[in-house]
């Protein structure tokens, strides 16, 4: 039996499906590109029947992804399966992932079908999918609460009908590792042609056991793990990709399995997914949390100085963190800056580099220490603003206990300079009212979030603004040592995105 574990990433499907994690099309493409580059074997790009937006995202991802298999999810209904087949057909390696619930509680209350009817649907759904693509995955939703004889019967029929991967999800995150191990082993042993399919695990984290259960499933013979970056997903989320990959890599002595993941890209993937979903990564999150490689107590620091293995079981470099975070300052030159950007994985054109360098210098003048995170925030903002029609020229805000707070804002709108003064219920409200006065719009503010990029009172504030209009949402982010400047820029970034999108889709409205 092969020791290679297939990493099936469902950040763009199960991850995106959780409340508040919606991504725009551009953001999904960016995440898909990174997953492919990182060595993910299967990218579940979405649920094509769910919306036209999902269909478009899956189709575009299918066309651009070079290495990974691209999967689209479908229920058992013929229309669902056909839509998934249509969405993935441009992929060099397309997969349809089709599922149906098999547990008594799901069949009775959710599907309102008998076991016999569900069994017929299993055969029909896999057969239909197999007529569209060669690579078909079948999942028994709520598999871990399914009656064993029925589970084995459905798995056997799915394999006979042509399923090449069989996924046994712990949909409600109910299992403990020993139970999950026994379940996967039992199905593999009892189903006659089980060796004709790859067995897959898909574990939710309701009891915090998703990663442990996934690993137990692999020890019982599963060879595909379904997971998400940062563990995002329905409710408490899915098994975290970075934790699984690093557990297998670090504990190769007792877990002799390989993944094809370039682990030095894990931190970058985590940051990207956190930024596009606006889900912060908890500080003490395993592998990618900001404290995962931080040592503060005297005893730990003393041990680390003597030998890093005293308190570190993996190196920060192995997950893409540079050990010395504090390297750039106001005396750094353009070459050092370019070098730093390359280390951080950016390739900028000369113009983008000049622009970013200038902004780095401005930042270094106003901030004692410039960390990698500061540079990433600054460059990400730089790339996004290249085609924008509106830019912040200046902002002056009068705030404090003596309200009302007043913002004087100047914008460059299509090359024209415009200034307005507006008041509001607090400085952020005043700033946003000034934007509204200069650029009247109907978009609704759906989210406003502020994070400190690093520590200290001079840290840059990273602001996220989400605006909704015409049934879509866009996210704008900006970083600046002044929270209000970052807020105005983030708001304008989101507004620019909405306008760019409208201009792209309805060019006649551009006037
Ligand atoms: O959790 C689950 O059961 C799922 C299936 C659709 C695979 O996400
Ligand atoms: Zn799931």
Coordinates of C-alpha atoms and ligand atoms in Angstrom, one line a residue:
X1 CA 0.0 0.0 0.0
X2 CA 1.3 3.4 -1.0
X3 CA 2.5 5.8 1.7
X4 CA 1.5 8.8 -0.3
X5 CA -1.3 10.8 1.3
X6 CA -3.5 12.7 -1.1
X7 CA -4.2 16.2 0.2
X8 CA -7.7 17.3 -0.8
X9 CA -8.2 20.9 0.1
X10 CA -11.8 22.1 0.5
X11 CA -11.0 25.7 1.7
X12 CA -12.9 27.0 -1.3
X13 CA -16.0 24.8 -0.7
X14 CA -16.5 23.6 2.9
X15 CA -14.4 26.6 4.1
X16 CA -16.1 29.2 2.0
X17 CA -19.5 27.7 3.0
X18 CA -19.2 28.8 6.7
X19 CA -20.8 32.0 7.9
X20 CA -18.8 35.1 7.1
X21 CA -16.1 33.5 5.0
X22 CA -17.4 34.4 1.5
X23 CA -14.7 35.2 -1.0
X24 CA -14.9 37.1 -4.1
X25 CA -14.0 35.5 -7.5
X26 CA -10.6 37.2 -7.6
X27 CA -9.9 36.0 -4.0
X28 CA -10.9 32.4 -4.9
X29 CA -8.5 32.4 -7.9
X30 CA -5.7 33.7 -5.8
X31 CA -6.2 31.0 -3.2
X32 CA -6.5 28.3 -5.9
X33 CA -3.2 29.4 -7.5
X34 CA -1.5 29.2 -4.1
X35 CA -2.9 25.8 -3.3
X36 CA -1.8 24.5 -6.7
X37 CA 1.7 25.9 -6.3
X38 CA 1.9 24.5 -2.8
X39 CA 1.4 21.0 -4.0
X40 CA -2.2 20.3 -3.0
X41 CA -3.3 17.2 -4.9
X42 CA -7.1 17.9 -5.1
X43 CA -8.7 21.4 -5.0
X44 CA -12.4 21.3 -4.2
X45 CA -13.2 24.6 -5.9
X46 CA -16.9 24.9 -5.0
X47 CA -20.4 23.7 -5.2
X48 CA -21.4 24.6 -8.8
X49 CA -25.2 24.3 -8.4
X50 CA -25.2 26.6 -5.4
X51 CA -25.0 29.8 -7.4
X52 CA -23.9 31.2 -10.7
X53 CA -20.9 32.7 -8.8
X54 CA -19.9 29.3 -7.5
X55 CA -20.2 27.8 -11.0
X56 CA -18.1 30.6 -12.5
X57 CA -15.4 30.2 -9.8
X58 CA -15.2 26.4 -10.3
X59 CA -15.0 26.8 -14.1
X60 CA -12.3 29.4 -14.0
X61 CA -10.3 27.5 -11.4
X62 CA -10.7 24.3 -13.5
X63 CA -9.2 26.1 -16.5
X64 CA -6.2 27.7 -14.8
X65 CA -5.0 25.1 -12.4
X66 CA -2.0 23.3 -13.8
X67 CA -1.2 20.4 -11.5
X68 CA -4.0 19.6 -9.1
X69 CA -7.2 17.7 -9.7
X70 CA -10.1 20.1 -9.6
X71 CA -13.3 18.9 -7.9
X72 CA -16.8 20.2 -8.0
X73 CA -19.3 19.1 -5.3
X74 CA -22.8 17.9 -6.1
X75 CA -25.8 16.4 -4.3
X76 CA -27.4 13.2 -5.7
X77 CA -29.8 15.1 -8.0
X78 CA -29.2 14.7 -11.8
X79 CA -29.2 18.5 -12.3
X80 CA -26.6 19.0 -9.6
X81 CA -24.3 16.3 -11.0
X82 CA -24.5 17.7 -14.6
X83 CA -23.8 21.2 -13.4
X84 CA -20.7 20.0 -11.5
X85 CA -19.6 18.1 -14.6
X86 CA -20.0 21.2 -16.7
X87 CA -18.1 23.3 -14.3
X88 CA -15.0 21.0 -14.0
X89 CA -14.9 20.0 -17.7
X90 CA -12.2 22.5 -18.5
X91 CA -9.8 21.0 -16.0
X92 CA -6.9 18.8 -17.1
X93 CA -7.8 16.5 -14.3
X94 CA -11.6 17.0 -13.4
X95 CA -13.4 15.3 -10.6
X96 CA -17.0 15.2 -9.6
X97 CA -17.5 14.8 -5.8
X98 CA -21.1 13.6 -5.2
X99 CA -22.6 12.9 -1.9
X100 CA -25.8 11.8 -0.1
X101 CA -26.7 11.3 3.6
X102 CA -26.8 7.7 4.8
X103 CA -27.4 8.0 8.6
X104 CA -30.9 7.2 9.9
X105 CA -31.4 10.7 11.3
X106 CA -30.4 12.4 8.0
X107 CA -32.4 10.0 5.8
X108 CA -35.5 10.3 8.0
X109 CA -35.6 14.0 8.7
X110 CA -33.5 15.7 6.1
X111 CA -34.0 13.6 3.0
X112 CA -37.3 12.0 4.1
X113 CA -36.4 8.9 2.2
X114 CA -36.1 5.2 3.1
X115 CA -32.8 3.4 3.1
X116 CA -33.8 1.5 0.0
X117 CA -34.5 4.8 -1.9
X118 CA -31.2 6.2 -0.8
X119 CA -29.3 3.1 -1.9
X120 CA -30.9 3.5 -5.4
X121 CA -29.8 7.1 -5.5
X122 CA -26.2 6.1 -4.6
X123 CA -26.0 3.9 -7.7
X124 CA -27.7 6.4 -9.9
X125 CA -25.6 9.4 -8.8
X126 CA -22.3 7.6 -9.2
X127 CA -23.3 6.1 -12.5
X128 CA -24.4 9.5 -13.8
X129 CA -21.2 11.2 -12.6
X130 CA -19.0 8.4 -14.1
X131 CA -20.7 9.1 -17.5
X132 CA -19.3 12.6 -17.3
X133 CA -15.8 12.1 -15.9
X134 CA -13.5 9.2 -15.0
X135 CA -12.6 10.5 -11.5
X136 CA -15.6 10.3 -9.2
X137 CA -15.6 10.6 -5.5
X138 CA -18.6 9.5 -3.5
X139 CA -19.3 10.6 0.1
X140 CA -21.8 9.2 2.6
X141 CA -22.7 12.3 4.5
X142 CA -22.9 11.7 8.3
X143 CA -21.0 8.5 7.6
X144 CA -19.9 8.1 11.2
X145 CA -23.5 7.9 12.4
X146 CA -24.5 5.5 9.7
X147 CA -25.6 1.9 10.5
X148 CA -22.6 -0.3 9.6
X149 CA -24.4 -2.9 7.3
X150 CA -26.0 -0.1 5.3
X151 CA -22.8 1.9 5.1
X152 CA -20.9 -1.2 3.7
X153 CA -23.7 -1.9 1.2
X154 CA -23.7 1.7 -0.1
X155 CA -19.9 1.8 -0.3
X156 CA -19.9 -1.5 -2.2
X157 CA -22.5 -0.2 -4.7
X158 CA -20.7 3.1 -5.2
X159 CA -17.5 1.3 -6.0
X160 CA -19.4 -1.1 -8.4
X161 CA -21.0 1.9 -10.1
X162 CA -17.5 3.4 -10.7
X163 CA -16.5 5.6 -7.7
X164 CA -12.8 5.9 -7.6
X165 CA -12.6 7.6 -4.2
X166 CA -14.8 6.7 -1.2
X167 CA -15.1 9.4 1.5
X168 CA -16.5 8.6 4.9
X169 CA -17.1 12.0 6.6
X170 CA -17.4 12.7 10.3
X171 CA -19.9 15.4 9.3
X172 CA -20.9 16.4 12.8
X173 CA -17.5 16.0 14.4
X174 CA -18.8 13.3 16.7
X175 CA -16.2 10.5 16.6
X176 CA -13.2 9.9 18.8
X177 CA -10.0 8.7 17.0
X178 CA -10.2 5.1 18.1
X179 CA -13.8 4.8 16.8
X180 CA -12.9 6.4 13.5
X181 CA -10.0 4.1 13.1
X182 CA -12.2 1.1 13.7
X183 CA -14.9 2.4 11.3
X184 CA -12.5 2.9 8.4
X185 CA -10.8 -0.4 9.0
X186 CA -14.2 -2.2 9.2
X187 CA -15.4 -0.8 5.9
X188 CA -12.2 -1.5 4.1
X189 CA -12.2 -5.1 5.4
X190 CA -15.9 -5.9 4.8
X191 CA -16.5 -4.3 1.4
X192 CA -15.4 -6.9 -1.2
X193 CA -13.7 -4.6 -3.8
X194 CA -12.5 -1.9 -1.4
X195 CA -9.0 -2.0 -2.9
X196 CA -10.5 -0.6 -6.1
X197 CA -11.1 2.8 -4.5
X198 CA -9.0 5.2 -2.5
X199 CA -10.5 5.8 1.0
X200 CA -10.8 9.3 2.2
X201 CA -11.4 11.0 5.5
X202 CA -13.3 14.3 6.1
X203 CA -13.5 15.3 9.7
X204 CA -15.2 18.2 11.3
X205 CA -13.9 19.8 14.5
X206 CA -16.9 20.1 16.8
X207 CA -15.0 18.4 19.6
X208 CA -11.6 19.6 18.5
X209 CA -10.7 16.2 17.2
X210 CA -10.7 16.7 13.4
X211 CA -6.9 16.4 13.0
X212 CA -6.6 13.5 15.4
X213 CA -9.5 11.6 13.7
X214 CA -8.0 12.3 10.2
X215 CA -4.7 10.8 11.3
X216 CA -6.5 7.8 12.8
X217 CA -8.3 7.3 9.5
X218 CA -5.0 7.2 7.7
X219 CA -3.6 4.7 10.1
X220 CA -6.6 2.5 9.3
X221 CA -5.8 2.7 5.6
X222 CA -7.4 5.9 4.2
X223 CA -5.1 7.6 1.7
X224 CA -6.8 10.9 1.1
X225 CA -7.4 13.6 3.8
X226 CA -9.9 16.4 3.2
X227 CA -8.9 19.6 5.0
X228 CA -8.8 23.4 4.9
X229 CA -6.3 26.1 5.4
X230 CA -6.6 27.4 9.0
X231 CA -9.2 24.7 9.6
X232 CA -12.0 26.9 8.4
X233 CA -15.3 25.2 7.6
X234 CA -18.8 24.6 8.7
X235 CA -19.4 25.3 12.5
X236 CA -16.1 24.6 14.3
X237 CA -14.4 23.9 11.0
X238 CA -12.6 21.1 9.2
X239 CA -9.3 19.5 9.9
X240 CA -6.5 22.1 9.4
X241 CA -4.3 21.3 6.4
X242 CA -1.2 22.8 8.0
X243 CA -1.6 20.8 11.2
X244 CA -2.1 17.5 9.3
X245 CA 0.9 18.1 7.0
X246 CA 3.2 19.1 9.8
X247 CA 2.1 16.3 12.0
X248 CA 2.9 13.8 9.3
X249 CA 6.2 15.5 8.5
X250 CA 7.3 15.9 12.1
X251 CA 6.2 12.5 13.4
X252 CA 7.4 10.5 10.4
X253 CA 8.9 8.1 13.0
X254 CA 5.4 6.8 13.9
X255 CA 3.5 8.1 10.9
X256 CA 5.4 6.9 7.9
X257 CA 3.4 8.8 5.2
X258 CA 4.3 11.5 2.7
X259 CA 2.4 14.4 1.3
X260 CA 3.6 16.5 -1.7
X261 CA 3.1 19.8 0.2
X262 CA 5.8 22.4 0.1
X263 CA 5.6 23.2 3.8
X264 CA 7.5 26.4 3.5
X265 CA 4.3 27.9 1.9
X266 CA 2.0 27.1 4.8
X267 CA 2.4 30.4 6.6
X268 CA 1.7 32.3 3.4
X269 CA -1.3 30.2 2.7
X270 CA -2.6 30.8 6.2
X271 CA -2.2 34.5 5.9
X272 CA -3.8 34.7 2.5
X273 CA -6.9 32.7 3.6
X274 CA -7.1 34.8 6.8
X275 CA -7.0 38.0 4.8
X276 CA -9.5 37.1 2.2
X277 CA -12.0 35.6 4.6
X278 CA -11.3 38.2 7.3
X279 CA -11.1 35.3 9.8
X280 CA -8.2 36.1 12.2
X281 CA -5.9 33.2 13.0
X282 CA -5.9 32.6 16.8
X283 CA -2.6 33.5 18.3
X284 CA -1.9 30.1 19.7
X285 CA -3.1 28.2 16.6
X286 CA -0.8 25.2 16.0
X287 CA 1.8 25.7 13.2
X288 CA 0.6 29.1 11.9
X289 CA -0.5 31.1 14.9
X290 CA 1.8 34.1 15.6
X291 CA 2.8 32.5 19.0
X292 CA 3.5 29.1 17.5
X293 CA 7.2 29.8 17.4
X294 CA 7.4 32.5 20.1
X295 CA 9.1 32.0 23.4
X296 CA 8.6 34.4 26.2
X297 CA 9.2 32.8 29.5
X298 CA 12.8 33.1 30.8
X299 CA 13.2 29.3 31.2
X300 CA 12.1 28.7 27.7
X301 CA 14.3 31.4 26.3
X302 CA 17.2 30.1 28.2
X303 CA 16.6 26.6 26.7
X304 CA 16.2 28.0 23.2
X305 CA 19.4 29.9 23.4
X306 CA 21.3 26.8 24.4
X307 CA 19.6 24.5 21.8
X308 CA 16.5 25.1 19.8
X309 CA 15.3 21.5 20.1
X310 CA 14.7 22.1 23.8
X311 CA 11.4 23.7 23.0
X312 CA 10.8 23.4 19.2
X313 CA 9.8 20.2 17.5
X314 CA 9.8 21.8 14.1
X315 CA 11.7 24.8 12.8
X316 CA 9.9 28.1 11.9
X317 CA 11.7 28.0 8.5
X318 CA 10.0 24.7 7.7
X319 CA 6.6 26.4 7.7
X320 CA 7.8 29.5 5.9
X321 CA 8.6 31.8 8.8
X322 CA 11.9 33.6 8.7
X323 CA 13.5 33.1 12.1
X324 CA 14.7 36.7 12.3
X325 CA 11.6 38.7 11.7
X326 CA 13.1 42.1 12.4
X327 CA 15.4 42.9 9.6
X328 CA 14.2 45.9 7.6
X329 CA 14.5 49.5 8.7
X330 CA 14.8 53.1 7.4
X331 CA 18.5 52.5 6.5
X332 CA 17.7 49.6 4.2
X333 CA 18.3 50.2 0.5
X334 CA 16.3 49.3 -2.6
X335 CA 18.3 46.1 -3.2
X336 CA 17.7 44.8 0.3
X337 CA 14.1 45.6 -0.2
X338 CA 13.9 43.7 -3.5
X339 CA 15.7 40.8 -1.8
X340 CA 13.2 40.9 1.1
X341 CA 10.3 40.9 -1.3
X342 CA 11.7 37.9 -3.1
X343 CA 12.1 36.0 0.2
X344 CA 8.5 36.8 0.9
X345 CA 7.5 35.4 -2.4
X346 CA 6.7 38.6 -4.4
X347 CA 7.7 39.3 -7.9
X348 CA 7.0 42.9 -8.7
X349 CA 7.4 44.9 -11.9
X350 CA 9.9 47.9 -11.7
X351 CA 7.0 50.4 -11.3
X352 CA 5.4 48.3 -8.6
X353 CA 8.7 48.0 -6.9
X354 CA 9.4 51.7 -7.0
X355 CA 6.0 52.5 -5.6
X356 CA 6.3 49.9 -2.8
X357 CA 9.8 51.0 -1.9
X358 CA 8.7 54.6 -1.6
X359 CA 5.9 53.5 0.7
X360 CA 8.2 51.3 2.7
X361 CA 10.5 54.3 3.2
X362 CA 7.6 56.4 4.4
X363 CA 6.6 53.7 6.8
X364 CA 10.1 53.2 8.1
X365 CA 10.3 56.9 8.9
X366 CA 7.2 56.7 11.0
X367 CA 7.8 53.4 12.7
X368 CA 10.6 52.0 14.8
X369 CA 10.6 48.5 13.5
X370 CA 9.4 47.2 10.1
X371 CA 8.4 43.6 10.3
X372 CA 7.8 41.1 7.4
X373 CA 4.1 41.4 8.1
X374 CA 4.3 45.2 7.6
X375 CA 5.9 44.7 4.2
X376 CA 3.4 42.1 3.1
X377 CA 0.5 44.4 4.1
X378 CA 2.1 47.3 2.2
X379 CA 2.8 45.3 -1.0
X380 CA -0.6 43.6 -1.0
X381 CA -2.2 47.0 -0.8
X382 CA 0.1 48.3 -3.5
X383 CA -0.8 45.6 -6.0
X384 CA -4.5 46.0 -5.4
X385 CA -4.4 49.7 -6.0
X386 CA -2.7 49.7 -9.4
X387 CA -5.9 50.1 -11.5
X388 CA -8.0 52.1 -9.0
X389 CA -9.9 55.2 -10.2
X390 CA -10.0 56.8 -6.7
X391 CA -7.2 57.4 -4.3
X392 CA -6.9 59.1 -0.9
X393 CA -4.8 62.3 -1.1
X394 CA -5.1 63.5 2.4
X395 CA -7.2 63.1 5.5
X396 CA -7.5 65.3 8.6
X397 CA -9.7 64.2 11.4
X398 CA -10.6 66.1 14.5
X399 CA -11.5 63.6 17.2
X400 CA -11.8 63.5 21.0
X401 CA -14.4 64.1 23.7
X402 CA -15.7 67.3 22.2
X403 CA -17.8 66.0 19.4
X404 CA -19.0 66.0 16.7
X405 CA -15.9 64.4 15.1
X406 CA -15.1 66.0 11.8
X407 CA -13.1 64.6 8.8
X408 CA -11.7 66.6 6.0
X409 CA -10.9 64.3 3.1
X410 CA -9.3 64.9 -0.3
X411 CA -9.6 62.3 -3.0
X412 CA -8.2 62.0 -6.5
X413 CA -11.2 60.8 -8.6
X414 CA -10.2 60.0 -12.1
X415 CA -7.4 62.6 -12.0
X416 CA -9.5 65.4 -10.4
X417 CA -8.8 66.5 -6.8
X418 CA -11.9 66.9 -4.6
X419 CA -12.2 67.8 -1.0
X420 CA -15.1 67.6 1.5
X421 CA -15.7 68.0 5.2
X422 CA -18.1 65.7 7.0
X423 CA -19.0 65.0 10.6
X424 CA -20.1 61.8 12.2
X425 CA -20.7 59.7 15.3
X426 CA -17.0 59.1 15.9
X427 CA -13.9 59.6 13.7
X428 CA -14.5 56.5 11.6
X429 CA -18.1 57.4 10.9
X430 CA -17.0 61.0 10.0
X431 CA -14.3 59.6 7.6
X432 CA -16.8 57.2 5.9
X433 CA -19.4 60.0 5.7
X434 CA -16.8 62.1 3.9
X435 CA -16.2 59.2 1.4
X436 CA -19.9 59.0 0.9
X437 CA -20.2 62.7 0.2
X438 CA -17.4 62.7 -2.4
X439 CA -18.5 59.4 -4.0
X440 CA -22.2 58.9 -3.5
X441 CA -23.0 55.2 -3.6
X442 CA -25.6 52.7 -2.4
X443 CA -23.2 50.0 -1.2
X444 CA -23.9 48.8 2.3
X445 CA -21.1 48.5 4.9
X446 CA -21.2 44.8 5.9
X447 CA -18.0 44.5 7.9
X448 CA -15.4 46.9 9.5
X449 CA -12.5 45.2 11.3
X450 CA -9.2 46.5 12.6
X451 CA -6.1 44.4 13.5
X452 CA -2.7 45.5 14.7
X453 CA -0.3 44.0 12.1
X454 CA 2.5 43.7 14.8
X455 CA 2.9 44.7 18.4
X456 CA 3.4 48.1 20.0
X457 CA 1.5 51.4 19.9
X458 CA 3.3 52.3 16.6
X459 CA 2.1 49.1 14.9
X460 CA 0.4 49.4 11.6
X461 CA -3.4 49.0 11.7
X462 CA -4.7 46.6 9.1
X463 CA -8.3 47.5 8.3
X464 CA -10.8 45.4 6.5
X465 CA -13.9 46.8 5.0
X466 CA -16.5 44.7 3.3
X467 CA -19.1 46.4 1.1
X468 CA -22.2 44.8 -0.4
X469 CA -24.0 45.9 -3.6
X470 CA -26.0 44.3 -6.3
X471 CA -25.9 40.9 -4.6
X472 CA -22.1 40.8 -4.3
X473 CA -19.7 41.6 -1.6
X474 CA -16.2 42.9 -2.0
X475 CA -13.4 43.3 0.6
X476 CA -11.0 46.1 0.8
X477 CA -7.9 46.0 3.0
X478 CA -5.3 48.6 3.8
X479 CA -2.6 49.1 6.4
X480 CA -1.2 52.3 7.8
X481 CA 0.2 53.4 11.2
X482 CA -2.8 55.7 11.4
X483 CA -6.0 53.7 11.8
X484 CA -8.2 56.4 10.2
X485 CA -6.0 56.6 7.1
X486 CA -6.0 52.8 6.9
X487 CA -9.8 52.9 7.3
X488 CA -10.4 55.5 4.5
X489 CA -8.0 53.5 2.2
X490 CA -9.7 50.2 2.9
X491 CA -13.1 51.7 2.2
X492 CA -11.9 53.2 -1.1
X493 CA -10.2 49.9 -2.1
X494 CA -13.6 48.1 -1.6
X495 CA -15.4 50.9 -3.5
X496 CA -12.8 50.7 -6.3
X497 CA -13.3 47.0 -6.5
X498 CA -17.1 47.5 -6.8
X499 CA -16.6 50.1 -9.5
X500 CA -14.0 48.1 -11.4
X501 CA -16.3 45.1 -11.3
X502 CA -19.3 47.2 -12.5
X503 CA -17.2 48.7 -15.3
X504 CA -16.0 45.3 -16.4
X505 CA -19.5 43.8 -16.4
X506 CA -21.4 46.8 -17.6
X507 CA -19.0 49.0 -19.6
X508 CA -21.8 51.4 -20.6
X509 CA -22.2 52.3 -16.9
X510 CA -18.6 53.4 -16.7
X511 CA -19.5 57.0 -17.7
Ligands
LIG1 O1 -19.1 17.3 6.1 C1 -19.6 16.6 5.1 O2 -20.2 15.6 5.3 C2 -19.4 17.2 3.8 C3 -19.7 16.4 2.7 C4 -20.4 17.1 1.6 C5 -18.5 15.7 2.2 O3 -18.8 18.3 3.7
LIG2 ZN1 -17.8 18.9 5.6

